[in-house]
Short mmCIF file of C-alpha atoms in Angstrom, two decimals:
data_model
loop_
_atom_site.label_atom_id
_atom_site.label_comp_id
_atom_site.label_asym_id
_atom_site.label_seq_id
_atom_site.Cartn_x
_atom_site.Cartn_y
_atom_site.Cartn_z
CA UNK A 21 10.24 26.02 -61.46
CA UNK A 22 13.64 24.31 -60.75
CA UNK A 23 13.49 25.23 -57.09
CA UNK A 24 9.94 23.64 -56.78
CA UNK A 25 11.06 20.58 -58.59
CA UNK A 26 14.05 20.16 -56.17
CA UNK A 27 11.74 20.57 -53.28
CA UNK A 28 9.39 17.98 -54.71
CA UNK A 29 12.16 15.49 -55.24
CA UNK A 30 13.42 15.97 -51.76
CA UNK A 31 9.90 15.21 -50.43
CA UNK A 32 9.65 12.23 -52.76
CA UNK A 33 13.00 10.76 -51.61
CA UNK A 34 11.86 11.21 -47.86
CA UNK A 35 8.58 9.37 -48.47
CA UNK A 36 10.50 6.80 -50.49
CA UNK A 37 13.05 6.15 -47.75
CA UNK A 38 10.20 5.45 -45.27
CA UNK A 39 8.77 2.99 -47.65
CA UNK A 40 12.06 1.16 -48.15
CA UNK A 41 12.41 1.00 -44.26
CA UNK A 42 8.87 -0.50 -44.08
CA UNK A 43 9.70 -3.16 -46.88
CA UNK A 44 12.73 -4.21 -45.20
CA UNK A 45 11.02 -4.55 -41.86
CA UNK A 46 8.19 -6.72 -43.15
CA UNK A 47 7.64 -8.08 -46.42
CA UNK A 48 5.27 -10.94 -47.48
CA UNK A 49 6.48 -14.51 -47.34
CA UNK A 50 5.18 -17.14 -49.73
CA UNK A 51 5.61 -19.62 -46.80
CA UNK A 52 4.76 -17.92 -43.53
CA UNK A 53 2.39 -15.07 -44.23
CA UNK A 54 -0.66 -17.31 -44.85
CA UNK A 55 -2.35 -20.30 -43.17
CA UNK A 56 -1.60 -22.72 -45.92
CA UNK A 57 -2.11 -25.72 -43.54
CA UNK A 58 -5.71 -24.84 -42.70
CA UNK A 59 -8.06 -27.16 -44.61
CA UNK A 60 -11.00 -26.11 -46.65
CA UNK A 61 -13.65 -28.21 -44.69
CA UNK A 62 -16.78 -26.84 -46.28
CA UNK A 63 -17.74 -24.84 -49.35
CA UNK A 64 -16.19 -21.52 -48.77
CA UNK A 65 -17.38 -18.00 -49.49
CA UNK A 66 -14.54 -15.84 -50.70
CA UNK A 67 -16.35 -12.53 -50.80
CA UNK A 68 -19.31 -11.18 -48.80
CA UNK A 69 -22.78 -12.02 -50.29
CA UNK A 70 -23.67 -8.39 -50.81
CA UNK A 71 -20.44 -8.10 -52.99
CA UNK A 72 -21.40 -10.72 -55.31
CA UNK A 73 -22.21 -9.33 -58.71
CA UNK A 74 -25.81 -10.53 -58.99
CA UNK A 75 -26.74 -9.38 -55.41
CA UNK A 76 -29.37 -6.74 -55.70
CA UNK A 77 -30.55 -8.02 -59.19
CA UNK A 78 -33.31 -10.31 -60.15
CA UNK A 79 -30.51 -12.85 -60.94
CA UNK A 80 -30.13 -13.52 -57.31
CA UNK A 81 -33.49 -15.36 -56.98
CA UNK A 82 -32.75 -17.36 -60.08
CA UNK A 83 -29.40 -18.77 -58.71
CA UNK A 84 -29.29 -21.72 -56.36
CA UNK A 85 -27.47 -21.41 -53.06
CA UNK A 86 -24.79 -23.61 -54.48
CA UNK A 87 -24.27 -21.53 -57.48
CA UNK A 88 -24.11 -18.19 -55.40
CA UNK A 89 -21.31 -19.80 -53.25
CA UNK A 90 -19.42 -21.00 -56.39
CA UNK A 91 -19.79 -17.42 -57.85
CA UNK A 92 -18.31 -15.96 -54.66
CA UNK A 93 -15.26 -18.21 -55.43
CA UNK A 94 -14.98 -17.68 -58.98
CA UNK A 95 -15.30 -13.74 -59.08
CA UNK A 96 -12.61 -13.61 -56.37
CA UNK A 97 -10.44 -16.03 -58.53
CA UNK A 98 -10.81 -13.81 -61.53
CA UNK A 99 -9.39 -10.88 -59.36
CA UNK A 100 -6.47 -12.93 -58.18
CA UNK A 101 -5.82 -14.19 -61.90
CA UNK A 102 -5.82 -10.45 -62.81
CA UNK A 103 -3.26 -9.83 -60.16
CA UNK A 104 -1.09 -12.66 -61.40
CA UNK A 105 -1.28 -11.26 -64.90
CA UNK A 106 -0.75 -7.60 -63.95
CA UNK A 107 1.92 -7.99 -61.55
CA UNK A 108 3.88 -10.32 -63.86
CA UNK A 109 3.90 -7.56 -66.50
CA UNK A 110 4.86 -4.99 -63.67
CA UNK A 111 7.88 -6.95 -62.91
CA UNK A 112 8.91 -7.42 -66.53
CA UNK A 113 8.32 -3.80 -67.37
CA UNK A 114 10.16 -2.14 -64.43
CA UNK A 115 13.00 -4.68 -64.68
CA UNK A 116 13.43 -3.39 -68.16
CA UNK A 117 13.17 0.33 -67.01
CA UNK A 118 15.84 -0.13 -64.43
CA UNK A 119 18.02 -1.86 -66.96
CA UNK A 120 17.64 1.02 -69.19
CA UNK A 121 18.55 3.66 -66.38
CA UNK A 122 14.94 5.01 -66.25
CA UNK A 123 15.93 6.30 -62.66
CA UNK A 124 19.31 6.86 -62.92
CA UNK A 125 19.12 10.44 -61.58
CA UNK A 126 17.01 9.23 -58.59
CA UNK A 127 19.06 6.59 -56.82
CA UNK A 128 16.55 6.32 -53.94
CA UNK A 129 13.79 5.62 -56.31
CA UNK A 130 16.06 3.06 -57.94
CA UNK A 131 16.54 1.29 -54.52
CA UNK A 132 12.81 1.30 -53.78
CA UNK A 133 12.09 -0.26 -57.27
CA UNK A 134 14.12 -3.27 -56.27
CA UNK A 135 11.83 -3.83 -53.19
CA UNK A 136 8.78 -3.20 -55.33
CA UNK A 137 9.74 -5.54 -58.02
CA UNK A 138 10.62 -8.22 -55.53
CA UNK A 139 7.16 -7.84 -53.67
CA UNK A 140 5.21 -7.95 -56.91
CA UNK A 141 6.99 -11.32 -57.81
CA UNK A 142 6.06 -12.73 -54.43
CA UNK A 143 2.45 -11.56 -54.97
CA UNK A 144 2.10 -13.47 -58.13
CA UNK A 145 3.34 -16.56 -56.58
CA UNK A 146 0.98 -16.16 -53.57
CA UNK A 147 -2.03 -15.63 -55.72
CA UNK A 148 -1.25 -18.56 -57.92
CA UNK A 149 -0.88 -20.76 -54.75
CA UNK A 150 -4.16 -19.39 -53.43
CA UNK A 151 -5.98 -20.20 -56.56
CA UNK A 152 -4.84 -23.82 -56.31
CA UNK A 153 -5.59 -23.88 -52.61
CA UNK A 154 -9.28 -23.35 -53.39
CA UNK A 155 -9.22 -26.01 -56.12
CA UNK A 156 -9.73 -23.36 -59.02
CA UNK A 157 -7.62 -22.47 -61.95
CA UNK A 158 -6.35 -19.24 -63.33
CA UNK A 159 -8.38 -17.20 -65.79
CA UNK A 160 -6.75 -15.95 -68.97
CA UNK A 161 -5.08 -12.53 -69.18
CA UNK A 162 -7.69 -9.80 -70.15
CA UNK A 163 -7.19 -8.51 -73.69
CA UNK A 164 -6.47 -4.99 -72.57
CA UNK A 165 -3.46 -6.02 -70.29
CA UNK A 166 -1.59 -7.57 -73.21
CA UNK A 167 0.00 -4.43 -74.58
CA UNK A 168 -0.71 -2.41 -71.42
CA UNK A 169 2.85 -1.11 -70.76
CA UNK A 170 3.64 -0.82 -74.54
CA UNK A 171 0.59 1.52 -74.89
CA UNK A 172 1.41 3.54 -71.84
CA UNK A 173 5.07 3.74 -71.25
CA UNK A 174 5.14 7.52 -71.00
CA UNK A 175 6.28 10.64 -72.96
CA UNK A 176 8.69 12.41 -70.77
CA UNK A 177 11.95 11.85 -68.92
CA UNK A 178 10.20 9.40 -66.40
CA UNK A 179 7.61 6.72 -67.15
CA UNK A 180 4.82 8.59 -65.46
CA UNK A 181 1.93 7.22 -67.25
CA UNK A 182 2.93 3.71 -66.45
CA UNK A 183 3.43 4.38 -62.93
CA UNK A 184 0.15 6.28 -62.76
CA UNK A 185 -1.98 3.51 -64.37
CA UNK A 186 -0.35 0.84 -62.35
CA UNK A 187 -1.08 2.74 -59.24
CA UNK A 188 -4.77 3.59 -60.15
CA UNK A 189 -5.45 -0.16 -61.27
CA UNK A 190 -3.88 -1.58 -58.16
CA UNK A 191 -5.75 0.95 -55.92
CA UNK A 192 -9.15 0.12 -57.53
CA UNK A 193 -8.43 -3.61 -57.41
CA UNK A 194 -7.30 -3.56 -53.80
CA UNK A 195 -10.44 -1.28 -52.65
CA UNK A 196 -12.46 -4.09 -54.32
CA UNK A 197 -10.69 -6.96 -52.63
CA UNK A 198 -10.57 -5.24 -49.21
CA UNK A 199 -14.34 -4.54 -49.29
CA UNK A 200 -15.06 -7.95 -50.57
CA UNK A 201 -13.63 -9.92 -47.52
CA UNK A 202 -15.01 -7.92 -44.60
CA UNK A 203 -17.97 -10.31 -43.81
CA UNK A 204 -17.25 -12.72 -40.94
CA UNK A 205 -18.05 -15.79 -42.95
CA UNK A 206 -15.62 -15.14 -45.56
CA UNK A 207 -12.92 -17.92 -45.44
CA UNK A 208 -9.89 -16.95 -43.30
CA UNK A 209 -7.45 -17.91 -46.09
CA UNK A 210 -9.11 -15.36 -48.27
CA UNK A 211 -9.04 -12.80 -45.71
CA UNK A 212 -5.35 -13.16 -45.17
CA UNK A 213 -4.39 -13.42 -48.90
CA UNK A 214 -6.37 -9.98 -49.50
CA UNK A 215 -5.25 -8.23 -46.26
CA UNK A 216 -1.48 -9.21 -46.61
CA UNK A 217 -1.57 -7.97 -50.15
CA UNK A 218 -3.34 -4.83 -49.16
CA UNK A 219 -0.58 -3.98 -46.65
CA UNK A 220 2.09 -4.18 -49.44
CA UNK A 221 0.09 -2.48 -52.10
CA UNK A 222 -0.59 0.54 -49.76
CA UNK A 223 3.14 1.17 -49.97
CA UNK A 224 3.14 0.84 -53.60
CA UNK A 225 0.14 3.11 -53.99
CA UNK A 226 1.66 5.73 -51.59
CA UNK A 227 4.79 5.55 -53.73
CA UNK A 228 2.95 6.02 -56.99
CA UNK A 229 0.91 8.86 -55.51
CA UNK A 230 4.13 10.65 -54.44
CA UNK A 231 5.79 10.01 -57.73
CA UNK A 232 3.03 11.64 -59.59
CA UNK A 233 2.52 14.60 -57.38
CA UNK A 234 6.25 15.24 -57.36
CA UNK A 235 6.97 14.83 -60.95
CA UNK A 236 3.92 15.76 -62.76
CA UNK A 237 5.47 19.15 -63.63
CA UNK A 238 8.14 17.35 -65.70
CA UNK A 239 5.79 16.10 -68.31
CA UNK A 240 3.11 18.49 -69.46
CA UNK A 241 1.86 15.80 -72.06
CA UNK A 242 1.25 13.29 -69.29
CA UNK A 243 -0.51 15.80 -67.10
CA UNK A 244 -3.04 16.69 -69.91
CA UNK A 245 -3.50 12.94 -70.82
CA UNK A 246 -4.12 11.98 -67.07
CA UNK A 247 -6.57 14.92 -66.49
CA UNK A 248 -8.41 14.23 -69.78
CA UNK A 249 -8.55 10.35 -69.61
CA UNK A 250 -8.61 9.45 -65.95
CA UNK A 251 -12.38 9.46 -65.62
CA UNK A 252 -12.69 7.02 -68.64
CA UNK A 253 -10.02 4.90 -67.42
CA UNK A 254 -11.59 4.62 -63.82
CA UNK A 255 -15.06 4.05 -65.11
CA UNK A 256 -13.73 1.05 -67.30
CA UNK A 257 -11.82 -0.43 -64.39
CA UNK A 258 -14.52 -0.11 -61.90
CA UNK A 259 -17.10 -1.83 -64.31
CA UNK A 260 -14.58 -4.52 -65.48
CA UNK A 261 -13.94 -5.31 -61.65
CA UNK A 262 -17.63 -6.20 -61.00
CA UNK A 263 -17.43 -9.69 -62.70
CA UNK A 264 -15.74 -11.64 -65.34
CA UNK A 265 -18.46 -13.20 -67.64
CA UNK A 266 -16.40 -16.39 -67.85
CA UNK A 267 -17.39 -17.25 -64.23
CA UNK A 268 -20.92 -17.78 -65.22
CA UNK A 269 -19.90 -20.16 -67.88
CA UNK A 270 -17.47 -22.04 -65.75
CA UNK A 271 -20.26 -22.51 -63.09
CA UNK A 272 -22.84 -23.39 -65.66
CA UNK A 273 -26.04 -21.80 -64.13
CA UNK A 274 -29.15 -24.03 -64.40
CA UNK A 275 -31.53 -21.09 -65.07
CA UNK A 276 -31.15 -20.19 -68.87
CA UNK A 277 -31.43 -16.40 -68.09
CA UNK A 278 -27.78 -16.47 -67.24
CA UNK A 279 -26.93 -17.39 -70.95
CA UNK A 280 -27.87 -13.86 -72.09
CA UNK A 281 -24.67 -12.14 -71.20
CA UNK A 282 -25.72 -8.76 -72.44
CA UNK A 283 -28.81 -8.61 -70.39
CA UNK A 284 -26.94 -10.08 -67.34
CA UNK A 285 -24.14 -7.52 -67.46
CA UNK A 286 -26.66 -4.58 -67.79
CA UNK A 287 -28.45 -5.87 -64.60
CA UNK A 288 -25.28 -6.23 -62.47
CA UNK A 289 -23.43 -3.13 -63.68
CA UNK A 290 -26.47 -0.72 -63.51
CA UNK A 291 -28.31 -1.81 -60.20
CA UNK A 292 -28.84 0.63 -57.51
CA UNK A 293 -27.03 -1.55 -55.22
CA UNK A 294 -23.93 -1.67 -57.54
CA UNK A 295 -23.97 2.08 -57.71
CA UNK A 296 -23.89 2.35 -53.79
CA UNK A 297 -20.93 -0.15 -53.76
CA UNK A 298 -19.11 1.85 -56.40
CA UNK A 299 -19.52 5.12 -54.53
CA UNK A 300 -18.00 3.49 -51.38
CA UNK A 301 -15.09 2.25 -53.57
CA UNK A 302 -14.33 5.53 -55.61
CA UNK A 303 -14.33 8.17 -52.93
CA UNK A 304 -10.70 7.84 -51.70
CA UNK A 305 -9.49 7.89 -55.32
CA UNK A 306 -11.66 10.87 -56.17
CA UNK A 307 -10.11 12.74 -53.08
CA UNK A 308 -6.63 11.97 -54.37
CA UNK A 309 -7.49 13.19 -58.03
CA UNK A 310 -8.84 16.63 -56.61
CA UNK A 311 -5.94 17.16 -54.35
CA UNK A 312 -3.12 16.25 -56.71
CA UNK A 313 -4.54 18.21 -59.72
CA UNK A 314 -5.52 15.24 -61.64
CA UNK A 315 -9.05 16.44 -61.73
CA UNK A 316 -9.16 19.72 -63.66
CA UNK A 317 -12.29 21.82 -64.42
CA UNK A 318 -11.66 21.82 -68.06
CA UNK A 319 -12.61 18.10 -68.16
CA UNK A 320 -15.39 18.17 -65.81
CA UNK A 321 -18.07 17.28 -68.32
CA UNK A 322 -16.17 14.05 -68.78
CA UNK A 323 -16.32 13.17 -65.22
CA UNK A 324 -20.15 13.86 -65.32
CA UNK A 325 -20.44 11.59 -68.44
CA UNK A 326 -18.74 8.81 -66.72
CA UNK A 327 -21.17 8.97 -63.70
CA UNK A 328 -18.98 10.51 -61.12
CA UNK A 329 -20.85 13.73 -60.60
CA UNK A 330 -22.59 12.79 -57.24
CA UNK A 331 -19.48 11.56 -55.59
CA UNK A 332 -17.31 14.35 -56.96
CA UNK A 333 -19.41 17.35 -56.10
CA UNK A 334 -18.88 17.31 -52.22
CA UNK A 335 -15.24 17.14 -52.66
CA UNK A 336 -15.11 20.20 -55.11
CA UNK A 337 -17.15 22.11 -52.49
CA UNK A 338 -14.73 21.37 -49.89
CA UNK A 339 -11.83 22.26 -52.17
CA UNK A 340 -13.26 25.82 -52.88
#
């Protein structure tokens, strides 16, 4: 067991050293990484039309072209607002962890965390600047984030649950964003904000993946919680990412059908089109969950209950 842990830590350090070198070579700049001087000359789309929440539902025909364009902006702004809130908490939490010597026996990890914290802080500044650039304003912090790190700090020597959930949230969020901006007509600033963020978050996600795979054996309670609760967390995160109901109120749709939020959410969450988008989004994560041991057969029924059976089965066949 000790020999395996030593091997895992050696591998973790090697990966982390490469990530540190990458951060030192190229990190996002609040001034120079985005075309801030480029004007917004016409009403922009910030996500592809087929990625807008009401696409593929009866509500698409009930909205005007202007309302659809505005929804593309506001649904993207809700994502950027969520990044501002989450990454602000990330900075605060991991600074506190460092000050409390959370990684005192892993000096390379401590060095990487300094880059990680600095990059997350820059991200919050860039997203705030981008929200202002497009003439919108930040949305309030989602209630579930308010006590996110207090509720998930961890149970063992390292804050693995916090690392794990940060990684999963940012992975899902960046998958959403990356897919959202692929259309040619999406405004170039939105593309740049998303793609520059994606480059750095891929380092953070890689680090989180390696942390979990390397240290999961040090905390059996974390491993059990992750195996049991991940399908529930992931289902909630995917569904929460589709839209923010405050978008519709902010836009003020003319058709009264948009005022029935419960029926609206049912339409956008359970449409065949959304199910196809969700499958595209979740496949890379499911592959990691299976390969890392986060997926466990004892909890297969939970994955099925949360609607992941069709996407999970091909991976399980390949793993046999």
